[in-house]
Short mmCIF file of C-alpha atoms in Angstrom, two decimals:
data_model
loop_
_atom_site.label_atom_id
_atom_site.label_comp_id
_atom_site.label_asym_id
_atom_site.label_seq_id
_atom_site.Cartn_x
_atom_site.Cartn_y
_atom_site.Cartn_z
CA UNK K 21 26.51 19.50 -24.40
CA UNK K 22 23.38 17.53 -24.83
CA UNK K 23 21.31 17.38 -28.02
CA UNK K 24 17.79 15.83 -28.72
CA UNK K 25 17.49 14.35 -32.07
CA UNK K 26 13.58 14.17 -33.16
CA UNK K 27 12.32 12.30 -36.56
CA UNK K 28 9.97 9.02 -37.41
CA UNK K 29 12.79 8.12 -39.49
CA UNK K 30 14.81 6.02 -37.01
CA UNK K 31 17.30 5.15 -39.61
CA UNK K 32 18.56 9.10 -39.98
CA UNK K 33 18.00 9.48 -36.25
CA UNK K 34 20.81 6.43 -35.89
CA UNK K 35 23.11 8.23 -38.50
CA UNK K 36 22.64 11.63 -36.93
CA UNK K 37 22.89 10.69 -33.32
CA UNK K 38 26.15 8.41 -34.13
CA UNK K 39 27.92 11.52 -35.98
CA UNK K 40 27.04 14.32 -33.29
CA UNK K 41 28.09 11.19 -30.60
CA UNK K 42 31.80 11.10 -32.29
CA UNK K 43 32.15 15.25 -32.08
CA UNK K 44 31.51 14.34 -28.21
CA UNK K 45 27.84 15.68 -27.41
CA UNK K 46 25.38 13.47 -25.84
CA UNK K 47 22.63 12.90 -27.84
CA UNK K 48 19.21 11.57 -27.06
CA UNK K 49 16.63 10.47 -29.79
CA UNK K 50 12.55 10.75 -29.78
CA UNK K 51 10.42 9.34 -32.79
CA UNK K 52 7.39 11.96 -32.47
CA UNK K 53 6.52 15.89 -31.57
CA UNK K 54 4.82 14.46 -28.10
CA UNK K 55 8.00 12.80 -27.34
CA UNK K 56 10.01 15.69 -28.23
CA UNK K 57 7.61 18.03 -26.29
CA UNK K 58 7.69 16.16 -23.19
CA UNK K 59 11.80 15.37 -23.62
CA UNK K 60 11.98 18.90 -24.02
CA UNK K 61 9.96 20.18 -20.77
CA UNK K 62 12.58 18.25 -18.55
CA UNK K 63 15.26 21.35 -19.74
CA UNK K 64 18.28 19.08 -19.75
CA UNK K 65 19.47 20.03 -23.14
CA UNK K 66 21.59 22.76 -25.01
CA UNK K 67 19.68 21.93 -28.70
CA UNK K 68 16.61 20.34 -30.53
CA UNK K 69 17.05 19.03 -34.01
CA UNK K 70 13.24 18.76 -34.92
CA UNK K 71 11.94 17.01 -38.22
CA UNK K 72 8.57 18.98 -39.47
CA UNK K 73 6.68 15.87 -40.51
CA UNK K 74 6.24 13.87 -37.86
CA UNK K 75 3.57 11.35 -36.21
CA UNK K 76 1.31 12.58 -33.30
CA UNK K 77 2.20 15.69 -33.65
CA UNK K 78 4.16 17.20 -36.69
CA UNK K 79 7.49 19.37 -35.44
CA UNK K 80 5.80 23.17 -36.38
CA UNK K 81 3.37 22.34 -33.69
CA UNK K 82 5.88 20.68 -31.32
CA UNK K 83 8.56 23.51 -31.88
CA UNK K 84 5.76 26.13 -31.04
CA UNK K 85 4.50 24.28 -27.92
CA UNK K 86 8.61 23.90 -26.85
CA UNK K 87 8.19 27.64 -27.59
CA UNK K 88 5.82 28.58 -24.34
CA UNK K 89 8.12 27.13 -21.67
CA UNK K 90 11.71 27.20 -23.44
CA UNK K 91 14.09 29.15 -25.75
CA UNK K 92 16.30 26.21 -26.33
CA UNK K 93 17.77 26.39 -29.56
CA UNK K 94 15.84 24.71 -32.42
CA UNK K 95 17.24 23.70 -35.78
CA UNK K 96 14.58 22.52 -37.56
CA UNK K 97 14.81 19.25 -40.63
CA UNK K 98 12.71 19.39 -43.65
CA UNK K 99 12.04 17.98 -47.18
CA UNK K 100 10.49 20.59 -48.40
CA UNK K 101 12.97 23.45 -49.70
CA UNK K 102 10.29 26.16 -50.21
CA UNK K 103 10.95 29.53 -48.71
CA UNK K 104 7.23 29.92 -47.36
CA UNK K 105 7.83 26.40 -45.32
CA UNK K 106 11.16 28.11 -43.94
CA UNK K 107 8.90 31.29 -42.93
CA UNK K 108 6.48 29.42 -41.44
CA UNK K 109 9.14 27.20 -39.21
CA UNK K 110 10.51 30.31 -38.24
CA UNK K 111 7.12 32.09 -37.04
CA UNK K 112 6.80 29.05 -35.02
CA UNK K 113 10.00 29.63 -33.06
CA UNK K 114 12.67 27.64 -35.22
CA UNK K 115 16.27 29.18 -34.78
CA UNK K 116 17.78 27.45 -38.01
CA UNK K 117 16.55 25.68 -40.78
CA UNK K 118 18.08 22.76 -42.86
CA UNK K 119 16.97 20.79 -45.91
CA UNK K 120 16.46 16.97 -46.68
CA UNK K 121 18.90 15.36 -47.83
CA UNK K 122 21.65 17.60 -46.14
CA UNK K 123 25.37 16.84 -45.59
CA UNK K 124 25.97 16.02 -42.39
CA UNK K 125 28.95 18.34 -42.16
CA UNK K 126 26.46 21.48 -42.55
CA UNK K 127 24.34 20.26 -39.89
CA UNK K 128 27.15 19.41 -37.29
CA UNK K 129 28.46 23.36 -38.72
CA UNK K 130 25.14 24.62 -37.86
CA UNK K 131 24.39 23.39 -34.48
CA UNK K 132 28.28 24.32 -33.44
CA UNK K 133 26.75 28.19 -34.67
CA UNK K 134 23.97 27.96 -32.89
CA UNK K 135 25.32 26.83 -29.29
CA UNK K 136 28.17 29.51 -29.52
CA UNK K 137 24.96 32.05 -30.21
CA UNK K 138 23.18 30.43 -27.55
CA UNK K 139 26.11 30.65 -25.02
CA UNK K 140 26.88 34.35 -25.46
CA UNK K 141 23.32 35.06 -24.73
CA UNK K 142 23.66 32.83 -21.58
CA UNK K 143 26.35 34.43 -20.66
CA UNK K 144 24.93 37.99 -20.93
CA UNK K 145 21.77 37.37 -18.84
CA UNK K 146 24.06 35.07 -16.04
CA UNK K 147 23.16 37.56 -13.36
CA UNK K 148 19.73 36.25 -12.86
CA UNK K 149 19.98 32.96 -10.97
CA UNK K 150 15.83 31.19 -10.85
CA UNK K 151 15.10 28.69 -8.21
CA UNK K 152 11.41 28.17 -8.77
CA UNK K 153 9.62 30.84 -7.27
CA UNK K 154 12.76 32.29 -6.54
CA UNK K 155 15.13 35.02 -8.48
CA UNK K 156 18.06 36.99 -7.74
CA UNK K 157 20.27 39.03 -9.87
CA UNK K 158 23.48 38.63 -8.45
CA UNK K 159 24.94 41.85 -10.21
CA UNK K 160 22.38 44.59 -8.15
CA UNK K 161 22.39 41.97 -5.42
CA UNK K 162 18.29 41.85 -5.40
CA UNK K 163 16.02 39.15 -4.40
CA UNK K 164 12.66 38.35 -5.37
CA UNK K 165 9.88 35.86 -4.06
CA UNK K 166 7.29 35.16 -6.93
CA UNK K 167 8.73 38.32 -8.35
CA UNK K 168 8.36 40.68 -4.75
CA UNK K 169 10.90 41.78 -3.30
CA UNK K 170 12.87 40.50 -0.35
CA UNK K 171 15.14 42.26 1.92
CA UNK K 172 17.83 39.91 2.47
CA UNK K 173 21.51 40.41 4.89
CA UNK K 174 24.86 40.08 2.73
CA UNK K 175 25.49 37.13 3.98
CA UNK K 176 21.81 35.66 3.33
CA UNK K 177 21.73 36.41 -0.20
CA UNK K 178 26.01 35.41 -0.24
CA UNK K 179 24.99 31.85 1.51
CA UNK K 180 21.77 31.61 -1.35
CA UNK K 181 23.64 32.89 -4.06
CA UNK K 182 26.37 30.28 -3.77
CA UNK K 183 23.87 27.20 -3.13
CA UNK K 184 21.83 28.62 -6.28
CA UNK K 185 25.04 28.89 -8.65
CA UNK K 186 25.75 24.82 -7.19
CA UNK K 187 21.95 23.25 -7.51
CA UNK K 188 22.57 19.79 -6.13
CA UNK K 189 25.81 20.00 -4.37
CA UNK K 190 25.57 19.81 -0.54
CA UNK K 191 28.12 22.01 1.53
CA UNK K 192 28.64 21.28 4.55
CA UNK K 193 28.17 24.36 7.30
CA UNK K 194 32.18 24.51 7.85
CA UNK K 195 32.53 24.73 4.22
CA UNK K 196 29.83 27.54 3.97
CA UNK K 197 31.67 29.14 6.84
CA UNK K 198 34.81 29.02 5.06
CA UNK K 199 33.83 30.13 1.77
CA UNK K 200 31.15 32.80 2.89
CA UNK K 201 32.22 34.16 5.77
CA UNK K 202 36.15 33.29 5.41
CA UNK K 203 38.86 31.35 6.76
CA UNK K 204 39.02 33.90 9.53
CA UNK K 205 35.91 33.60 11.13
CA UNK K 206 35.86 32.48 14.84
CA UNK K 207 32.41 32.73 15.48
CA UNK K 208 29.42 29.45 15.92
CA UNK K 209 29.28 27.10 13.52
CA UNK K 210 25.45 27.11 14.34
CA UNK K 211 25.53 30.84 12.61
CA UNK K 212 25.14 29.09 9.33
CA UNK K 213 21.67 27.31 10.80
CA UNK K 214 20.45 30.88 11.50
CA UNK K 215 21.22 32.03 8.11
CA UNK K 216 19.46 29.06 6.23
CA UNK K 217 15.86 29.13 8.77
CA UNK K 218 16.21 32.81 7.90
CA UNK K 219 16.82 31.90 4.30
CA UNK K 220 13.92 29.66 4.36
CA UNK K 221 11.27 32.37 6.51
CA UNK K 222 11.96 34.87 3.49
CA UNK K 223 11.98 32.65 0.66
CA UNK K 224 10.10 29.30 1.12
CA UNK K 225 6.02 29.46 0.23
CA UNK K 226 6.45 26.97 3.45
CA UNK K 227 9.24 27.28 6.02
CA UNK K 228 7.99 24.55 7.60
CA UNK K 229 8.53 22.38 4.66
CA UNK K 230 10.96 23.86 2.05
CA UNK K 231 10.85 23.34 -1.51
CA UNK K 232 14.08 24.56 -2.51
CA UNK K 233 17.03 25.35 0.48
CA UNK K 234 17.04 21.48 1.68
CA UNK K 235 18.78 19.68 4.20
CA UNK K 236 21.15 16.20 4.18
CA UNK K 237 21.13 15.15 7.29
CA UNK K 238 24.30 14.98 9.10
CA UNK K 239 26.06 16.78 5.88
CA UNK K 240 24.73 20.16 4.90
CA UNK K 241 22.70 22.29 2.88
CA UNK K 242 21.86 22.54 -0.86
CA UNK K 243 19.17 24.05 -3.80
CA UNK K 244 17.09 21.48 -4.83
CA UNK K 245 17.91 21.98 -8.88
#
């Protein structure tokens, strides 16, 4: 699990991001709502801890820009204990709130609640797997190209589904034969070719020059992630 710690106060950030480091979660820091805005837009972690008053751009403006791209959990820190401030944190798209000077305990407690939540909602929207301009929903077995439709064989959307699940990891075409089609098969290795130009006709903006189902040369096929 990866967390981003955000506050001006590199001092807490150091105390916070050594404790959550010893529970085992990797844990980058950021010292202003830009930072954490940007960090945030690159969707490579689980949680945000989020100080309110912050530099450039204070963390109720950062947590409601986060807001329009991502639902990543938010816990936000503040030194103000007023139940209006809490309101207003939460209109803005905070999941949690905690107060200055807190016990570190309550905030490791907290974000431990909050990824569980977090996971159980992951877990009941898994069916829909998005590749850019891509979606399926592996459950009713339907795929969609900038949210139209697309007729796709079983063993299209069997060969996408499985490179979409894996973003990043190549397969080569016998392994592709031998996990979509089966140990069994006997037919052309070159079938799995077909299946990825076809792949590529239906899916890609560009066949010509794919975004998304790539190529390693002389390895295999994977999703770009």
């Amino acid at each position: 699990m990866k967390i981003l710690v955000v506050d001006d106060e590199k001092l807490l950030v150091k105390g916070i991001k050594f404790n959550l480091e010893n529970e085992g979660y990797q844990v980058d820091a950021a010292y202003d709502g830009m930072e954490a805005v940007e960090l945030a837009r690159s969707g490579k972690y689980d949680l945000i801890v989020l100080d309110v008053m912050m530099p450039e751009l204070d963390g109720h403006e950062a947590c409601m820009r986060i807001r329009e791209f991502s639902t990543i959990p938010i816990i936000m820190l503040t030194a103000k204990s007023e139940d209006m401030d809490k309101i207003i944190g939460f209109e803005y798209g905070a999941d949690d709130y905690i107060t200055k000077p807190f016990n570190i305990l309550e905030l490791k407690a907290r974000i431990r609640a909050l990824l569980r939540r977090s996971a159980l909602v992951s877990s009941a929207t898994e069916s829909i797997i998005s590749v850019g301009h891509i979606r399926i929903d592996t459950e009713r077995r339907i795929a969609l190209k900038n949210e139209t439709p697309v007729e796709l064989t079983v063993k299209e959307f069997d060969v996408f589904e499985l490179l979409a699940k894996n973003p990043g990891r190549v397969y080569s075409r016998e392994s592709l034969l031998n996990i979509v089609w089966g140990y069994e098969y006997q037919g052309d290795i070159r079938t799995v070719d077909v299946h990825i130009r076809r792949l590529r006709e239906k899916l890609e903006e560009n066949p010509a020059a794919p975004e998304y189902v790539m190529t390693k040369w002389g390895v295999g096929y994977y999703i770009r992630g």
